[in-house]
Amino acid sequence: MDAAGDIMRAIFACIPGMPYAGSRGAAALSRWLGVLAAKGVQELVLVFLPSAEADEPTGKLNYKFKFWQVVVPVECLKLHIKKVVFKNFRGERSELAFLRFVLERAQILQTLVVVLADGDRDHASQDELGNRLKPLIYSTHRASKCADETPPAAGGMRATECSCHPRSSHRPHPHLDPIMARAMCAHAMEQSMDSMEGIMRVVLTCLPTPEPFSTSHGSLSSAAGGGGDDRISRLPGALLSNIVSRLPVRDAARTAVLSTRWRRVWASTPLVLDDVDLLDIPDEDLRRGHSHRVDLAAVASRVSRVLHSHRGPYLCVHLTCCNMATHWPLLSYWLSLLAANGVQDLVWSNRPNPFDLPLPVDILRIPSLRRLYLAFWTFPGMGGVARGPHVFPHLRELGLYFININAQDLDGLLQCSPVLETLALVSNSYSPSHIRVRSRTLRCVLFWMSLAQEIALVVAPRLDRLILWKTFMGFPGEIFRRTRIKIGYATELRVLGYLELRMHELEIGNTTIEAGIKMSSDKTVPSVKILALKVRFGIRNEAKLLPVFLRCFPNVETLHVMSDDAHDPTGKLNLKFWHDVGPIECLHSHVNKVVFHMFRGERSELAFLKFILERAAALQKIVVVLANRDQAWVDEMRTKLRPLATAKRASDNPTLLIVVLEGGSAWSFHRASDLSVNDPFDYC
C-alpha cells in the first residue's frame, strides 16, 4: 500500500473460511490493519465474497476467537476506526469471531453495520441469522461506550445501544443502530418479496394516484377514425381544457398538432403528469415493481421535455419511474419549474439506487403544494431555510417513504405546514428514530412498515387516528428494541392501532403501562372509540398485558384483536385466567362490536372469545375472521367455534359472524389513511 497521505475509508474483499481463517490469511489481514493504522483510516468496509468461491477452506477460527485474542494491538482499531461495514454476512462462526474482535478492540466505534448476504433464504433462515447476531447485540464486552438516548445529529450514527427507559421495569432491550437496522430491514423485505423490487412494491402501492384524473392506457391513435364535421373543436375552451386534462399526458400533448386552437388549449390546460403514462407497459406491472422492464433514463428524458415544453399551470406531477441519479443536475431546474407553475400535487420518487440520493433543497421552495409525497431520498435539512408557515402554507398531506431524515427536520416540516392533516411514514427504519408530533391541525398519522424508538403525540389536539402497521417488516422482532408509544395532549384521538404487545411499549402522560400497574384516570385515554391490538396468545406474559391495555381505553366501542403466531410458545392462558381478570370498564359498558382477526383455532383464542361473550354487556356483534386456507381447515375452525353459539353471554343475543378471507383482507394503506372511513380496520 503505497498511497500518500491519510486513508479515510478502506474496502477489503474476502472469502469466508480463507483470508481470516488459518494462520496465513489471518496474519495477512492483521498486516493490512497495521498498514491502515499508519494511514489513519476511520472507516473499514469488509466485503465477503460468496461462499461458493471458497472451494477449499483452510480452516475457520472458532467463536471463542482464540486467534483474535492474541492479535497484537492494532492502532487504527484502537484510535481511529469509527465505522465498520460487514457485508454478505452468513452467520458463520468465523465471521462472528471477527465481529466480536472488532467490538472489543475499536475504542471509538460509532457504527457497526452488518448487511445480510443475498440469496434465496426463507423466513426461518432470517430468524436464524437474527438469533446468531444476538450475542453481539447483547454483549457487554465492548471497547466503545454505548450511545445515550438522545437522537443523533444530522448525518450522525450511533453505536449499538444498551440503555433502557428509566420508568420501565422491562429488562434492557439492546437494539441495532439505525443504519444496521435499516440495512437488515431492507434485506428482510428483499428476501420475503424475492428481490429489491419488493421494497418498490411496498412504496408504490402506498403512493397516491392522480385524482380525480384518470391514467387510462388507451390511446387516441388507437381510436377508430371517422369522417364528418369536427364538432368537438366547436366546444367552449374551458370544456376542451377539461377534456385534455383527463387524457394521459402523451395523448394530451398530441392534441396540439390538430390545430392552432388545440395548441393553445394544450398550452393553457393545467398539467396532469404521471410518468407512468410515458411507459409502454401496463400500469399494473409497474405497480408490482417490475422496474427491469422500464428504461428509467428514457422516462426521465421524456419528463424533462414535457416540463420544458408545457408553459401552462401545473396541477399534478407524479414521478415514480425516473432514475433521478442520472438527471440529478437537472432536478433543481425541474423543481423551479414546478414552483413557478404552481404545482399542487407532487409525488417525487427516486428509483432506489442509490437509496441516499440527496434531495435538492428546492423542494422547500414550492409554496403552492397541497399534497407532497417523497420516496427514496436523503432529506436536505432545514438548517439554511427560514422556517415558518410561508414554506408550505397550503400543504394538507405529507408522505415520507424510505427517507433519511432526522427528528429536527421532521419537526421543522410540521412547523412549516400550518394546515397539514395527514402525515405518512412508510418503510422508514429509525429515520428518524424519535418521532414527536407537534401539530394543531394533524388528523391522521400513519406509521407503516417502519421502525422507531419512540412515537410521541406531544401536542396533537385535532388528531383523529394513529395507525401503526407491521413495525418490523417480518424480521425477528426481538433483536430490535420495542417502540415506545407516548400519548400526551391528543384529546380527540378516536382511532388507535394496531398496538402490538410484542413491539410496543405504551406510555400515557408520564406513566409506562405495564402488568400490575394501578389504574387511575390520568393513565387512560377516554377519547379512543376504536382500538386495534395485535397479540401472541401463545406468549403468556404478552397475553397478560391485554386486559391491562384494555383498561387504558375505557370508552372503546369497537375492539379489533389480531392473533399473531408464536413460533416459540411460553405458556398459554386458559379460561381460568380470564375468569380471574378484574372489571374492565370498556367491556362492561361500551364495547358493542368485537372483530377477532386471523383466528387459528387455539384454545387460548377460544378462551379469550368466551371471556368477551361473558363480560361485554353491550355487545351486539362479534366477528371471527379466519386465516385464508383450504376448505377442510375452514370446516375444522367452524367446528371449534360452534360452542360459542351456546356459551354464557352478558348481552342479549349478540350476532356471531364467521368470515373466511378470500385472497387476503381489504385492509390497506389507502383505507387506513382515508378519513372518510369511520373504522379503517373493519372490512366485514
XYZ file of C-alpha atoms in Angstrom:
684
model
C 0.000 0.000 0.000
C 1.863 3.000 -1.326
C -0.861 5.666 -1.159
C 0.324 9.041 0.056
C -1.398 10.858 2.896
C -4.174 9.588 5.133
C -6.730 6.973 4.123
C -10.231 7.742 5.360
C -12.016 4.661 4.012
C -10.703 1.172 3.259
C -12.526 -1.652 1.477
C -11.472 -5.318 1.620
C -12.869 -8.183 -0.450
C -12.520 -11.511 1.356
C -13.676 -15.114 1.035
C -15.200 -16.776 4.133
C -13.063 -19.546 5.517
C -9.860 -18.366 3.850
C -8.498 -14.825 4.414
C -9.208 -14.654 8.116
C -9.304 -18.390 8.865
C -5.972 -20.067 9.285
C -2.580 -18.635 10.086
C -1.689 -17.208 6.661
C -4.998 -15.493 5.965
C -5.470 -14.077 9.435
C -1.883 -12.883 9.571
C -2.379 -11.163 6.202
C -5.459 -9.357 7.462
C -3.582 -8.300 10.599
C -0.736 -6.931 8.472
C -3.158 -4.889 6.382
C -4.741 -3.476 9.521
C -1.311 -2.477 10.701
C -0.704 -0.603 7.451
C -4.079 1.110 7.782
C -3.158 2.205 11.293
C -0.327 4.270 9.882
C -2.734 5.866 7.411
C -5.305 6.959 9.998
C -8.221 5.023 8.452
C -11.601 5.859 10.047
C -13.999 3.639 8.109
C -13.486 -0.031 7.311
C -15.674 -1.913 4.817
C -15.325 -5.686 4.616
C -16.979 -7.319 1.598
C -17.072 -11.094 1.935
C -17.476 -12.797 -1.407
C -19.995 -15.655 -1.826
C -19.075 -18.844 -0.020
C -19.155 -20.779 -3.276
C -15.860 -19.108 -4.188
C -14.156 -20.653 -1.175
C -13.857 -24.089 -2.711
C -11.102 -25.238 -0.361
C -11.396 -23.606 3.091
C -8.190 -23.763 5.089
C -9.920 -23.801 8.461
C -12.143 -21.344 10.290
C -11.495 -19.578 13.551
C -13.864 -20.658 16.289
C -16.341 -18.452 18.077
C -14.077 -18.239 21.122
C -11.735 -16.329 18.760
C -8.533 -17.544 20.407
C -6.577 -16.270 17.430
C -8.066 -12.782 17.670
C -7.382 -12.640 21.415
C -3.639 -12.865 20.829
C -3.517 -10.439 17.912
C -1.167 -7.599 18.755
C -2.689 -4.125 19.268
C -3.971 -2.585 16.039
C -3.681 1.193 16.168
C -6.411 2.007 13.624
C -8.937 -0.059 15.592
C -7.892 1.446 18.878
C -7.707 5.111 17.885
C -9.304 5.827 14.504
C -11.989 3.486 13.171
C -15.475 4.905 13.743
C -17.476 2.769 11.353
C -17.259 -0.853 10.209
C -19.498 -2.284 7.461
C -19.588 -6.085 7.257
C -21.269 -7.148 4.006
C -22.575 -10.559 2.891
C -22.953 -11.856 6.464
C -23.898 -15.565 6.520
C -23.793 -16.280 10.218
C -20.613 -18.380 10.178
C -18.737 -18.749 13.452
C -15.567 -17.318 11.937
C -17.468 -14.205 10.841
C -18.945 -13.780 14.318
C -15.490 -14.187 15.828
C -14.136 -11.322 13.757
C -17.119 -9.060 14.557
C -16.651 -9.728 18.254
C -12.956 -8.880 17.895
C -13.879 -5.524 16.321
C -16.321 -4.711 19.123
C -13.743 -5.477 21.783
C -10.896 -3.521 20.157
C -12.462 -0.470 18.441
C -12.496 2.141 21.200
C -14.163 4.983 19.278
C -16.501 2.835 17.158
C -19.784 4.606 16.499
C -21.444 2.312 13.963
C -21.226 -1.380 13.159
C -23.288 -2.303 10.104
C -23.993 -5.932 9.241
C -25.575 -6.489 5.823
C -27.025 -9.942 5.296
C -25.966 -11.924 2.254
C -28.248 -12.055 -0.774
C -29.800 -15.346 -1.714
C -32.972 -17.375 -1.525
C -33.428 -17.620 2.236
C -36.775 -18.495 3.789
C -38.236 -16.891 6.893
C -36.677 -19.497 9.200
C -33.224 -18.632 7.855
C -33.804 -14.958 8.611
C -34.789 -15.865 12.170
C -31.657 -17.966 12.489
C -29.385 -15.173 11.262
C -31.042 -12.758 13.672
C -30.536 -15.171 16.542
C -26.867 -15.607 15.649
C -26.367 -11.863 15.870
C -27.965 -11.629 19.318
C -24.738 -12.417 21.252
C -23.141 -9.388 19.598
C -26.107 -7.142 20.336
C -26.339 -8.182 23.978
C -22.590 -8.324 24.560
C -21.234 -6.051 27.282
C -17.598 -6.610 26.285
C -17.051 -3.558 24.147
C -14.253 -1.078 23.895
C -16.606 1.686 22.758
C -19.203 3.159 25.094
C -22.857 2.798 24.219
C -24.629 5.856 22.881
C -27.101 7.657 25.070
C -30.839 8.096 24.481
C -30.602 11.416 22.653
C -31.255 11.447 18.890
C -28.176 11.582 16.650
C -27.274 14.788 14.908
C -27.990 15.134 11.211
C -25.915 12.586 9.371
C -24.567 11.115 12.617
C -24.796 7.453 13.586
C -24.711 5.660 16.874
C -23.199 2.549 18.301
C -25.444 -0.293 19.363
C -27.490 0.910 22.327
C -27.911 -0.810 25.664
C -29.995 1.662 27.626
C -33.485 1.198 28.998
C -36.325 3.602 29.599
C -35.930 4.822 33.203
C -39.588 4.324 34.074
C -39.863 0.822 32.613
C -39.448 -2.355 34.610
C -38.605 -4.324 31.477
C -35.058 -5.542 31.179
C -32.855 -3.561 28.791
C -33.604 -4.144 25.134
C -30.331 -3.695 23.279
C -31.082 -2.916 19.680
C -29.374 -2.340 16.391
C -28.124 1.089 15.430
C -30.245 2.934 12.841
C -28.113 2.115 9.801
C -27.711 -1.541 10.745
C -31.439 -1.847 11.300
C -32.116 -0.083 8.014
C -29.884 -2.495 6.102
C -31.300 -5.586 7.817
C -34.904 -4.478 7.362
C -34.274 -3.742 3.715
C -32.804 -7.219 3.387
C -35.727 -8.818 5.224
C -38.164 -7.162 2.842
C -35.936 -8.089 -0.073
C -35.858 -11.756 0.899
C -39.532 -12.031 1.830
C -40.513 -10.486 -1.512
C -37.854 -12.221 -3.612
C -35.927 -9.125 -4.670
C -35.280 -5.448 -4.126
C -38.379 -4.884 -6.212
C -40.321 -5.839 -3.080
C -39.442 -2.541 -1.431
C -40.561 -0.713 -4.547
C -43.801 -2.694 -4.433
C -44.479 -1.577 -0.863
C -43.798 2.052 -1.685
C -45.664 2.149 -4.994
C -48.801 0.583 -3.557
C -48.844 3.201 -0.796
C -48.343 6.197 -3.073
C -51.460 8.101 -4.124
C -52.706 8.142 -7.701
C -53.677 11.326 -9.533
C -57.245 12.136 -8.591
C -59.821 12.740 -9.911
C -57.988 12.403 -13.205
C -57.691 9.004 -14.845
C -54.485 7.424 -16.099
C -56.042 5.198 -18.705
C -53.641 3.450 -21.028
C -55.892 3.915 -24.008
C -54.508 5.925 -26.882
C -56.017 8.490 -29.181
C -54.160 6.920 -32.071
C -55.934 3.621 -31.450
C -59.402 5.101 -31.656
C -61.401 4.365 -34.776
C -61.276 7.235 -37.223
C -64.418 8.835 -38.531
C -65.483 11.443 -41.029
C -67.954 14.267 -40.684
C -67.839 17.670 -39.081
C -65.370 18.487 -36.300
C -67.924 19.270 -33.614
C -65.530 18.776 -30.695
C -63.415 21.757 -31.720
C -66.501 23.964 -31.506
C -66.894 23.312 -27.782
C -66.093 26.095 -25.294
C -62.417 26.430 -24.399
C -62.991 25.597 -20.709
C -64.656 22.310 -21.652
C -61.882 21.411 -24.096
C -59.311 22.120 -21.396
C -61.180 19.832 -19.008
C -61.174 17.051 -21.625
C -57.463 17.405 -22.359
C -56.582 17.391 -18.667
C -58.172 13.947 -18.325
C -56.082 12.372 -21.060
C -52.773 10.582 -20.447
C -50.081 13.225 -20.887
C -48.712 11.634 -24.071
C -52.115 11.870 -25.788
C -52.832 15.297 -24.309
C -49.649 16.628 -25.945
C -50.652 15.094 -29.290
C -53.776 17.243 -29.429
C -51.520 20.242 -30.103
C -50.996 19.076 -33.712
C -54.726 19.203 -34.539
C -54.975 22.952 -34.999
C -53.809 26.300 -33.680
C -56.727 26.374 -31.258
C -55.919 22.941 -29.894
C -52.300 24.026 -29.457
C -53.472 26.902 -27.273
C -55.749 24.536 -25.339
C -52.853 22.203 -24.542
C -50.583 25.087 -23.543
C -53.158 26.560 -21.144
C -54.511 23.322 -19.659
C -53.373 22.591 -16.086
C -50.753 19.870 -16.486
C -51.512 16.431 -15.042
C -48.279 14.481 -15.499
C -47.927 10.880 -14.342
C -44.757 9.394 -15.788
C -46.477 6.000 -15.810
C -48.320 7.331 -18.881
C -44.974 7.730 -20.651
C -44.295 3.989 -20.463
C -45.121 1.267 -22.931
C -46.010 -1.320 -20.281
C -49.241 -1.760 -18.283
C -49.506 0.314 -15.137
C -50.315 -2.859 -13.174
C -46.904 -4.320 -13.970
C -45.174 -1.155 -12.827
C -47.133 -1.030 -9.586
C -45.904 -4.547 -8.845
C -42.356 -3.209 -9.039
C -41.253 -4.666 -12.364
C -38.658 -1.968 -12.951
C -36.480 -4.280 -15.068
C -38.965 -3.612 -17.842
C -38.622 0.163 -17.528
C -35.992 2.314 -19.244
C -35.677 4.711 -16.303
C -33.269 7.083 -18.057
C -35.552 7.355 -21.108
C -38.553 8.126 -18.907
C -36.631 10.910 -17.169
C -35.719 12.415 -20.547
C -39.379 12.417 -21.614
C -40.371 14.057 -18.346
C -37.775 16.757 -18.912
C -39.193 17.502 -22.364
C -42.768 17.719 -21.056
C -41.855 20.068 -18.206
C -39.819 22.285 -20.534
C -42.457 22.472 -23.281
C -45.609 22.988 -21.197
C -45.860 26.632 -20.161
C -49.262 26.469 -18.540
C -50.043 25.831 -14.877
C -49.089 22.512 -13.271
C -51.822 20.825 -11.286
C -50.425 17.365 -10.561
C -47.000 15.800 -11.190
C -46.315 12.183 -10.179
C -42.799 10.902 -10.902
C -42.243 7.282 -9.849
C -40.365 5.848 -12.852
C -37.354 8.153 -13.133
C -33.800 7.331 -12.203
C -33.154 10.699 -10.603
C -29.443 9.956 -10.182
C -28.842 10.132 -13.935
C -30.606 13.511 -14.115
C -29.533 14.887 -10.741
C -28.056 18.138 -12.190
C -31.497 18.894 -13.695
C -33.537 18.280 -10.561
C -33.229 21.823 -9.215
C -34.364 23.133 -12.606
C -37.352 20.764 -12.611
C -38.353 21.859 -9.129
C -38.035 25.525 -10.071
C -40.429 24.923 -12.987
C -42.887 23.209 -10.635
C -42.703 26.141 -8.229
C -43.074 28.745 -10.983
C -46.137 26.998 -12.393
C -47.850 26.455 -9.054
C -47.904 22.645 -8.807
C -50.376 21.474 -6.162
C -49.954 17.693 -6.076
C -46.399 16.263 -6.198
C -45.127 12.690 -5.895
C -41.320 12.755 -6.184
C -39.806 9.264 -6.076
C -36.305 8.163 -6.973
C -35.720 4.645 -8.157
C -33.972 3.065 -5.161
C -30.410 3.051 -6.396
C -28.824 4.822 -4.683
C -31.048 4.930 -1.590
C -29.438 8.062 -0.206
C -29.528 10.390 -3.195
C -29.582 13.970 -1.827
C -32.900 15.699 -2.301
C -32.416 19.248 -3.646
C -33.320 21.917 -1.124
C -35.526 23.465 -3.837
C -38.246 21.060 -2.673
C -38.781 23.502 0.195
C -39.467 26.377 -2.212
C -42.833 25.289 -3.644
C -45.442 27.097 -1.529
C -48.338 26.080 -3.806
C -48.188 22.401 -2.729
C -51.265 20.802 -1.218
C -50.027 17.214 -1.329
C -46.371 16.086 -1.197
C -45.022 12.529 -1.212
C -41.254 11.852 -1.252
C -39.654 8.408 -1.687
C -36.058 7.130 -1.599
C -34.179 10.326 -0.748
C -31.899 11.857 1.834
C -33.682 14.929 3.130
C -31.596 18.086 2.568
C -32.046 19.506 6.047
C -33.690 22.771 7.019
C -30.713 24.475 8.613
C -30.409 27.074 5.838
C -34.149 27.517 5.278
C -36.221 30.139 7.061
C -38.900 28.211 8.919
C -42.450 29.340 9.190
C -45.934 28.918 7.709
C -44.826 30.573 4.459
C -42.912 27.415 3.396
C -45.930 25.137 2.874
C -48.965 27.335 3.643
C -51.431 25.046 1.793
C -49.939 21.570 2.395
C -52.518 19.065 3.698
C -50.832 15.698 3.024
C -47.170 14.785 3.585
C -45.713 11.338 2.889
C -42.104 10.309 3.615
C -41.255 6.884 2.157
C -37.824 5.337 2.802
C -36.489 8.795 3.604
C -33.307 9.509 5.528
C -34.402 12.367 7.776
C -33.645 13.343 11.359
C -36.083 14.321 14.086
C -35.207 18.005 13.956
C -36.028 18.288 10.258
C -39.294 16.395 10.701
C -40.234 18.844 13.450
C -39.339 21.654 11.071
C -41.586 20.265 8.337
C -44.527 20.128 10.761
C -43.853 23.714 11.865
C -43.801 24.856 8.224
C -47.153 23.218 7.399
C -49.869 25.157 9.267
C -52.839 23.276 7.700
C -51.333 19.766 7.482
C -53.887 16.985 8.103
C -52.142 13.717 7.143
C -48.588 12.559 7.879
C -47.463 9.183 6.492
C -44.138 7.489 7.315
C -43.626 4.342 5.229
C -40.674 1.921 5.134
C -38.510 4.124 7.364
C -36.114 2.384 9.751
C -35.026 4.610 12.647
C -35.164 7.596 10.322
C -35.993 9.458 12.388
C -35.548 7.344 15.499
C -37.664 9.695 17.637
C -40.917 10.947 16.113
C -42.505 13.776 18.060
C -45.812 15.027 16.737
C -46.401 18.699 17.415
C -49.211 19.961 15.204
C -52.532 21.594 15.970
C -54.012 20.585 12.601
C -52.940 16.951 12.046
C -55.843 14.499 11.910
C -54.101 11.311 10.765
C -50.625 9.867 11.408
C -49.608 6.611 9.701
C -46.513 4.652 10.718
C -46.403 1.885 8.125
C -43.869 -0.962 7.932
C -41.333 1.167 9.782
C -39.174 1.217 12.895
C -38.554 3.892 15.520
C -37.519 4.108 19.144
C -40.357 6.435 20.036
C -43.561 7.873 18.616
C -44.775 10.696 20.843
C -48.042 12.587 20.439
C -46.789 15.694 22.200
C -49.320 18.292 21.055
C -51.949 16.996 18.623
C -55.359 18.335 19.730
C -57.127 17.504 16.427
C -55.568 14.080 15.812
C -58.307 11.566 14.967
C -56.234 8.443 14.293
C -52.804 6.942 14.837
C -52.287 3.947 12.539
C -49.429 1.514 13.210
C -48.811 -1.451 10.936
C -46.059 -4.083 10.673
C -43.412 -2.257 12.594
C -40.565 -4.655 11.873
C -41.372 -5.885 8.362
C -41.125 -9.586 9.015
C -37.641 -9.616 10.562
C -37.152 -11.197 14.003
C -38.674 -8.561 16.266
C -36.727 -9.489 19.374
C -33.463 -8.101 18.003
C -34.991 -4.639 17.850
C -35.875 -2.513 20.794
C -39.563 -2.039 21.479
C -41.095 1.159 20.165
C -42.403 3.474 22.854
C -45.835 4.913 22.008
C -46.356 8.055 24.096
C -49.795 9.636 24.218
C -49.693 13.184 25.509
C -52.027 16.004 24.518
C -54.272 14.259 21.957
C -57.756 14.953 23.257
C -59.591 13.904 20.060
C -57.718 10.663 19.368
C -60.522 8.325 18.291
C -58.805 5.504 16.344
C -55.649 3.720 17.545
C -53.929 0.579 16.309
C -52.529 -1.858 15.730
C -50.797 -1.713 19.099
C -48.512 -4.756 19.078
C -47.922 -6.100 22.560
C -44.758 -7.711 21.212
C -43.225 -4.499 19.910
C -44.916 -1.535 21.569
C -44.415 -0.054 24.991
C -47.360 2.192 25.849
C -46.859 5.391 27.824
C -49.756 7.660 28.792
C -48.836 11.019 30.241
C -45.597 10.182 32.014
C -46.545 6.644 33.066
C -45.429 3.445 31.357
C -48.273 0.939 31.189
C -47.226 -2.495 32.397
C -48.625 -5.527 34.202
C -49.667 -4.855 37.787
C -49.981 -1.102 37.399
C -52.662 0.569 39.496
C -55.034 2.329 37.143
C -56.271 5.904 37.547
C -57.906 8.478 35.279
C -54.573 10.066 34.338
C -53.453 6.715 32.870
C -56.379 6.438 30.456
C -57.286 7.822 27.030
C -61.067 8.258 27.154
C -61.373 9.659 23.613
C -60.468 6.372 21.869
C -63.556 4.667 20.429
C -61.921 2.206 18.012
C -58.963 0.183 19.288
C -56.912 -2.458 17.443
C -54.488 -4.777 19.265
C -52.134 -7.467 17.980
C -51.174 -10.199 20.427
C -49.488 -13.597 20.503
C -51.778 -15.634 22.738
C -49.090 -18.323 22.917
C -46.749 -15.946 24.804
C -48.103 -15.869 28.358
C -46.580 -12.594 29.548
C -47.676 -10.872 26.375
C -51.285 -12.081 26.566
C -51.465 -10.999 30.224
C -50.929 -7.405 29.079
C -54.119 -7.495 27.021
C -56.540 -6.667 29.888
C -54.072 -4.025 31.155
C -54.160 -2.250 27.791
C -57.952 -2.521 27.614
C -58.290 -0.682 30.934
C -56.386 2.258 29.436
C -59.205 2.923 26.966
C -62.423 2.944 28.999
C -64.755 4.179 26.234
C -63.859 1.811 23.390
C -66.895 0.820 21.337
C -65.253 -1.296 18.612
C -62.419 -3.662 19.511
C -60.188 -5.356 16.933
C -57.882 -8.129 18.116
C -55.444 -9.784 15.714
C -53.919 -13.079 16.773
C -50.244 -13.359 15.887
C -48.327 -16.601 15.529
C -45.947 -17.527 18.357
C -43.073 -19.592 16.975
C -41.802 -20.419 20.490
C -44.822 -20.545 22.845
C -44.097 -19.806 26.505
C -47.400 -20.867 28.027
C -50.988 -20.158 27.065
C -53.745 -18.587 29.133
C -56.841 -20.689 29.734
C -60.361 -19.653 30.692
C -59.483 -19.691 34.400
C -57.098 -16.775 33.909
C -59.798 -14.736 32.213
C -62.294 -15.605 34.973
C -59.909 -14.015 37.471
C -59.453 -10.796 35.482
C -60.983 -7.857 37.294
C -63.542 -5.427 35.861
C -62.750 -3.725 32.557
C -64.908 -0.655 32.041
C -64.975 -0.602 28.243
C -66.188 -4.233 28.137
C -68.753 -3.680 30.845
C -70.318 -0.524 29.408
C -69.291 0.380 25.865
C -67.941 -2.340 23.551
C -70.682 -3.243 21.078
C -68.560 -4.877 18.363
C -65.541 -7.186 18.530
C -63.603 -8.373 15.473
C -61.130 -11.216 16.026
C -58.682 -11.390 13.102
C -56.575 -14.370 11.978
C -58.286 -16.991 14.155
C -56.240 -20.231 14.227
C -58.374 -22.383 16.470
C -56.073 -22.369 19.505
C -57.596 -22.987 22.929
C -56.200 -19.706 24.237
C -58.006 -17.847 21.455
C -61.291 -19.600 22.256
C -60.819 -18.790 25.941
C -60.476 -15.090 25.102
C -63.590 -15.143 22.892
C -65.611 -16.764 25.696
C -64.301 -14.102 28.062
C -65.574 -11.407 25.710
C -69.015 -13.019 25.498
C -69.235 -13.261 29.278
C -68.095 -9.688 30.007
C -69.285 -7.459 27.124
C -72.728 -6.400 28.355
C -73.371 -4.068 25.391
C -72.071 -6.461 22.735
C -74.165 -6.575 19.570
C -71.834 -8.283 17.099
C -68.759 -10.481 17.280
C -66.891 -11.272 14.066
C -64.299 -14.038 13.740
C -62.073 -13.726 10.669
C -60.312 -16.932 9.673
C -56.899 -17.130 8.072
C -57.161 -17.965 4.379
C -56.544 -21.709 4.000
C -58.139 -24.770 2.386
C -61.777 -25.731 2.876
C -61.016 -28.676 5.195
C -59.215 -26.332 7.579
C -62.066 -23.828 7.428
C -64.574 -26.564 8.294
C -62.418 -27.568 11.259
C -62.375 -23.966 12.519
C -66.148 -23.718 12.215
C -66.457 -26.832 14.360
C -64.193 -25.355 17.027
C -66.214 -22.130 17.067
C -69.576 -23.907 17.411
C -69.551 -23.954 21.258
C -69.540 -20.126 21.244
C -73.131 -20.209 19.978
C -74.304 -21.703 23.298
C -71.747 -20.094 25.613
C -72.736 -17.904 28.540
C -73.317 -14.295 27.484
C -73.565 -10.950 29.218
C -75.645 -9.324 26.445
C -78.861 -10.405 24.792
C -78.386 -12.339 21.560
C -75.200 -10.910 20.075
C -74.666 -11.859 16.426
C -71.811 -14.279 15.686
C -70.406 -13.898 12.180
C -67.651 -16.084 10.741
C -65.739 -14.638 7.810
C -63.314 -16.537 5.598
C -60.743 -14.377 3.858
C -60.601 -14.907 0.125
C -57.315 -13.696 -1.321
C -56.408 -11.596 1.700
C -58.136 -8.775 3.507
C -59.281 -5.399 2.280
C -57.073 -3.747 4.903
C -54.706 -1.450 3.068
C -52.716 1.737 3.418
C -55.232 3.746 1.431
C -58.134 2.560 3.553
C -56.202 3.329 6.715
C -55.455 6.878 5.543
C -58.961 7.630 4.271
C -60.514 9.994 6.814
C -63.963 9.394 5.328
C -63.804 5.753 6.525
C -65.096 5.603 10.082
C -63.344 2.350 11.027
C -60.195 1.751 8.929
C -59.687 -1.738 10.422
C -63.160 -3.005 9.518
C -63.810 -4.759 6.218
C -66.666 -7.012 7.354
